[in-house]
């Protein structure tokens, strides 16, 4: 074969392979093989009235998509044997201490280490505020939020599957959660436009949002200690769970976590206490 023919063949094969790679769909999920544990316990303190609405919306998604869902507020569900059943765990607006024992915390942590997934909604960053590992997993711990108000939320990572089809600038009524102990491993996909917040709390917002100036994380993901984590701080209003755009946001987060959490491998779980240092 002549050199020119080799070159033409090489270009054809390269183009074919490149086209094939771009033609591949995003990670697919066989929802009929997905099993979700929705955990709703709250500790002492504020309890969101959106929780039953979130549960109802998730149950509706399970009927539409075909995945299994168990709902509980009983921390006794957190045993290693029981958690092995689940593709991912979902905490809708949990707050404060939600486990009764450190054994339950260790079971939760080992599940994540084994490759389990986690989806957290709204006030989940206010959960287990005295447990360092959990705070790192969810990306930080709750500090403060301005009053519920109209806000703008901007897509920061247009290529990420969890934001596909969402408004690039999403105008909605919600709360802007500020965190302390923000964990640097998170990858932000959506952010609050701080300029859209009510100016009457401007100085407090500047203090709480530091070192950020213009935008502040609203939704993110991370691969943390073996597991896949997706968090949205949106969803304060119970009516959000009847909003098709918001539920698309939630479903795409669930889809992303499910696509990354297809099997558990407990040989990778190493924690013997809730506070074992990260590798």
Coordinates of C-alpha atoms in Angstrom, one line a residue:
X1 CA 0.0 0.0 0.0
X2 CA 1.3 3.5 -0.9
X3 CA 2.2 5.9 1.9
X4 CA -0.7 8.2 0.8
X5 CA -3.1 5.3 1.2
X6 CA -1.8 4.5 4.7
X7 CA -2.3 8.1 5.6
X8 CA -5.9 8.2 4.3
X9 CA -6.7 4.9 6.1
X10 CA -5.2 6.3 9.4
X11 CA -7.3 9.5 9.1
X12 CA -10.4 7.4 8.5
X13 CA -9.8 5.2 11.5
X14 CA -9.0 8.1 13.7
X15 CA -12.1 9.9 12.7
X16 CA -14.2 6.8 13.3
X17 CA -12.8 6.3 16.7
X18 CA -13.3 10.0 17.6
X19 CA -16.8 10.0 16.4
X20 CA -17.6 6.9 18.3
X21 CA -16.2 8.3 21.5
X22 CA -18.4 11.5 21.2
X23 CA -21.4 9.4 20.3
X24 CA -21.4 7.4 23.5
X25 CA -24.3 8.3 25.8
X26 CA -23.9 9.5 29.3
X27 CA -23.6 6.8 31.9
X28 CA -26.8 4.9 31.7
X29 CA -28.8 3.6 34.7
X30 CA -31.0 0.6 34.8
X31 CA -33.5 2.0 37.3
X32 CA -35.1 -1.4 37.9
X33 CA -31.8 -2.5 39.5
X34 CA -31.6 0.6 41.7
X35 CA -32.6 0.5 45.4
X36 CA -32.7 3.7 47.4
X37 CA -32.9 4.3 51.2
X38 CA -34.5 7.7 52.0
X39 CA -33.7 8.7 55.5
X40 CA -35.7 11.5 57.2
X41 CA -34.7 11.6 60.8
X42 CA -33.9 15.0 62.3
X43 CA -32.2 15.7 65.6
X44 CA -33.2 18.4 68.1
X45 CA -33.9 21.7 66.5
X46 CA -35.6 23.0 63.4
X47 CA -37.4 20.4 61.2
X48 CA -38.3 21.3 57.7
X49 CA -41.9 21.0 56.6
X50 CA -40.7 20.1 53.1
X51 CA -39.6 16.5 54.1
X52 CA -42.9 14.7 53.6
X53 CA -43.3 16.5 50.2
X54 CA -39.8 15.5 49.2
X55 CA -40.6 11.9 50.2
X56 CA -43.8 11.9 48.2
X57 CA -41.9 13.3 45.1
X58 CA -39.2 10.7 45.4
X59 CA -41.8 7.9 45.7
X60 CA -43.5 9.3 42.6
X61 CA -40.1 9.2 40.7
X62 CA -39.7 5.5 41.9
X63 CA -43.1 4.7 40.3
X64 CA -42.2 6.5 37.1
X65 CA -38.6 5.1 36.8
X66 CA -39.1 1.7 38.4
X67 CA -36.5 1.9 41.2
X68 CA -37.2 0.6 44.7
X69 CA -37.3 3.0 47.6
X70 CA -37.5 2.4 51.3
X71 CA -38.3 5.4 53.6
X72 CA -37.4 5.4 57.3
X73 CA -36.6 7.7 60.2
X74 CA -35.2 4.8 62.3
X75 CA -31.4 5.0 62.7
X76 CA -31.5 1.2 63.4
X77 CA -31.5 0.9 59.6
X78 CA -27.8 1.8 59.7
X79 CA -26.2 -1.6 59.9
X80 CA -23.6 -2.9 57.5
X81 CA -25.8 -5.8 56.5
X82 CA -28.9 -3.7 55.8
X83 CA -27.0 -0.9 53.9
X84 CA -25.6 -3.5 51.5
X85 CA -29.0 -3.6 49.8
X86 CA -28.9 0.0 48.6
X87 CA -27.4 1.7 45.5
X88 CA -27.4 5.0 47.3
X89 CA -28.7 6.8 50.4
X90 CA -30.8 9.9 50.2
X91 CA -31.1 12.5 53.0
X92 CA -33.9 15.1 52.3
X93 CA -33.5 18.1 54.5
X94 CA -32.0 16.2 57.4
X95 CA -30.7 18.4 60.2
X96 CA -28.6 18.1 63.4
X97 CA -27.7 14.7 64.9
X98 CA -29.5 11.9 63.0
X99 CA -27.7 8.8 64.4
X100 CA -28.1 7.4 67.9
X101 CA -24.8 5.5 68.2
X102 CA -21.3 5.6 66.8
X103 CA -21.8 2.1 65.5
X104 CA -24.5 3.5 63.2
X105 CA -22.1 6.2 62.1
X106 CA -19.4 3.6 61.4
X107 CA -21.8 1.5 59.3
X108 CA -22.7 4.6 57.3
X109 CA -19.1 5.5 56.8
X110 CA -18.1 2.0 55.7
X111 CA -20.9 2.0 53.2
X112 CA -19.5 5.1 51.5
X113 CA -16.0 3.6 51.7
X114 CA -17.3 0.4 49.9
X115 CA -18.4 2.6 47.0
X116 CA -22.0 3.5 48.1
X117 CA -23.6 6.7 46.9
X118 CA -25.1 9.6 48.7
X119 CA -27.7 12.3 47.7
X120 CA -28.3 15.2 50.1
X121 CA -31.0 17.8 49.7
X122 CA -31.2 21.3 51.1
X123 CA -30.4 21.4 54.9
X124 CA -28.3 18.2 54.7
X125 CA -25.2 20.3 55.4
X126 CA -26.7 21.0 58.8
X127 CA -26.6 17.3 59.6
X128 CA -24.1 15.7 62.1
X129 CA -22.4 19.0 62.8
X130 CA -19.9 17.5 65.3
X131 CA -18.7 14.7 63.0
X132 CA -15.7 15.9 61.0
X133 CA -15.8 13.1 58.4
X134 CA -19.5 13.6 57.6
X135 CA -19.0 17.4 57.3
X136 CA -16.2 16.7 54.8
X137 CA -18.4 14.3 52.9
X138 CA -21.2 16.7 52.4
X139 CA -18.8 19.6 51.6
X140 CA -19.0 21.6 54.8
X141 CA -21.3 22.5 57.6
X142 CA -24.1 25.0 57.9
X143 CA -23.3 28.5 59.0
X144 CA -26.2 30.8 58.1
X145 CA -28.7 31.7 55.4
X146 CA -30.4 35.0 54.5
X147 CA -34.2 35.1 54.4
X148 CA -36.1 33.0 51.9
X149 CA -36.3 35.2 48.8
X150 CA -36.2 35.3 45.0
X151 CA -32.6 34.4 43.9
X152 CA -30.6 33.6 40.8
X153 CA -28.7 30.4 40.5
X154 CA -26.1 30.1 37.7
X155 CA -24.9 26.9 36.0
X156 CA -21.1 26.8 36.5
X157 CA -20.3 23.5 34.8
X158 CA -22.4 23.3 31.6
X159 CA -21.0 19.9 30.6
X160 CA -21.9 18.1 33.8
X161 CA -24.8 15.6 33.4
X162 CA -26.6 16.9 36.5
X163 CA -27.3 20.3 35.0
X164 CA -28.4 19.3 31.5
X165 CA -31.7 21.0 30.5
X166 CA -31.7 23.3 33.5
X167 CA -31.9 27.1 33.0
X168 CA -28.4 28.6 32.6
X169 CA -29.5 31.3 35.0
X170 CA -32.3 29.8 37.2
X171 CA -34.5 32.4 38.9
X172 CA -36.4 30.8 41.8
X173 CA -37.4 31.5 45.4
X174 CA -35.2 29.7 47.8
X175 CA -32.6 30.0 50.6
X176 CA -28.9 30.7 50.0
X177 CA -27.0 28.4 52.4
X178 CA -23.6 29.6 53.6
X179 CA -21.2 27.0 55.1
X180 CA -18.2 26.9 57.3
X181 CA -15.4 24.3 57.1
X182 CA -16.0 24.2 53.3
X183 CA -14.3 21.1 52.0
X184 CA -11.9 21.7 49.0
X185 CA -12.7 18.4 47.3
X186 CA -16.1 19.5 46.1
X187 CA -16.8 20.2 42.4
X188 CA -19.3 23.0 42.0
X189 CA -21.9 22.6 39.2
X190 CA -24.3 25.5 40.2
X191 CA -23.8 28.6 42.3
X192 CA -25.8 31.4 43.9
X193 CA -25.5 34.8 42.2
X194 CA -24.8 36.8 45.3
X195 CA -25.7 40.0 43.6
X196 CA -29.3 38.8 43.4
X197 CA -29.7 38.7 47.2
X198 CA -31.5 41.4 49.1
X199 CA -29.1 44.2 49.9
X200 CA -30.4 44.7 53.4
X201 CA -28.2 41.8 54.6
X202 CA -25.3 42.8 52.4
X203 CA -22.6 43.1 55.0
X204 CA -23.5 39.8 56.7
X205 CA -23.6 38.1 53.2
X206 CA -20.1 39.4 52.5
X207 CA -18.8 38.0 55.8
X208 CA -20.5 34.6 55.4
X209 CA -19.6 34.1 51.7
X210 CA -15.8 34.9 52.1
X211 CA -13.6 34.0 50.3
X212 CA -16.2 34.0 47.5
X213 CA -17.2 37.4 46.2
X214 CA -19.7 37.0 43.3
X215 CA -20.9 33.4 43.4
X216 CA -21.3 30.9 46.1
X217 CA -21.7 27.1 45.8
X218 CA -25.3 25.9 45.5
X219 CA -24.9 22.3 44.1
X220 CA -21.9 20.1 43.8
X221 CA -20.5 16.6 43.7
X222 CA -17.4 14.8 44.8
X223 CA -15.8 11.4 44.9
X224 CA -15.1 11.1 48.6
X225 CA -13.5 8.3 50.5
X226 CA -14.7 5.7 48.0
X227 CA -18.2 6.9 47.4
X228 CA -20.0 9.3 45.0
X229 CA -21.7 12.3 46.7
X230 CA -24.1 14.8 45.2
X231 CA -25.5 17.7 47.2
X232 CA -28.0 20.5 46.4
X233 CA -28.7 23.2 49.0
X234 CA -31.8 24.2 47.1
X235 CA -35.3 23.0 48.0
X236 CA -36.4 24.9 51.1
X237 CA -40.0 25.5 49.9
X238 CA -42.2 22.4 50.1
X239 CA -43.7 23.5 46.7
X240 CA -40.3 22.9 45.1
X241 CA -41.1 19.2 45.2
X242 CA -44.0 19.8 42.8
X243 CA -41.9 21.9 40.5
X244 CA -40.8 19.9 37.4
X245 CA -37.6 21.9 36.9
X246 CA -36.5 21.4 40.5
X247 CA -37.4 17.7 40.4
X248 CA -35.4 17.4 37.2
X249 CA -32.5 18.9 39.1
X250 CA -33.0 16.2 41.9
X251 CA -33.5 13.3 39.5
X252 CA -30.3 14.2 37.5
X253 CA -28.4 14.2 40.8
X254 CA -29.8 10.8 41.6
X255 CA -29.1 9.5 38.1
X256 CA -25.5 10.7 38.4
X257 CA -24.9 9.0 41.7
X258 CA -26.6 5.8 40.6
X259 CA -24.5 5.7 37.5
X260 CA -21.3 5.8 39.6
X261 CA -22.5 3.4 42.4
X262 CA -23.3 0.2 40.7
X263 CA -21.6 -2.2 43.1
X264 CA -20.2 -2.3 46.7
X265 CA -16.8 -3.7 47.6
X266 CA -16.4 -3.9 51.4
X267 CA -12.8 -5.0 51.1
X268 CA -12.2 -1.3 50.5
X269 CA -14.0 -0.3 53.7
X270 CA -11.4 0.4 56.4
X271 CA -13.0 2.5 59.2
X272 CA -13.2 0.9 62.6
X273 CA -14.3 4.1 64.3
X274 CA -16.2 7.1 62.9
X275 CA -13.1 9.3 63.2
X276 CA -10.5 7.2 61.4
X277 CA -8.3 9.6 59.5
X278 CA -8.8 9.7 55.7
X279 CA -6.1 7.8 53.8

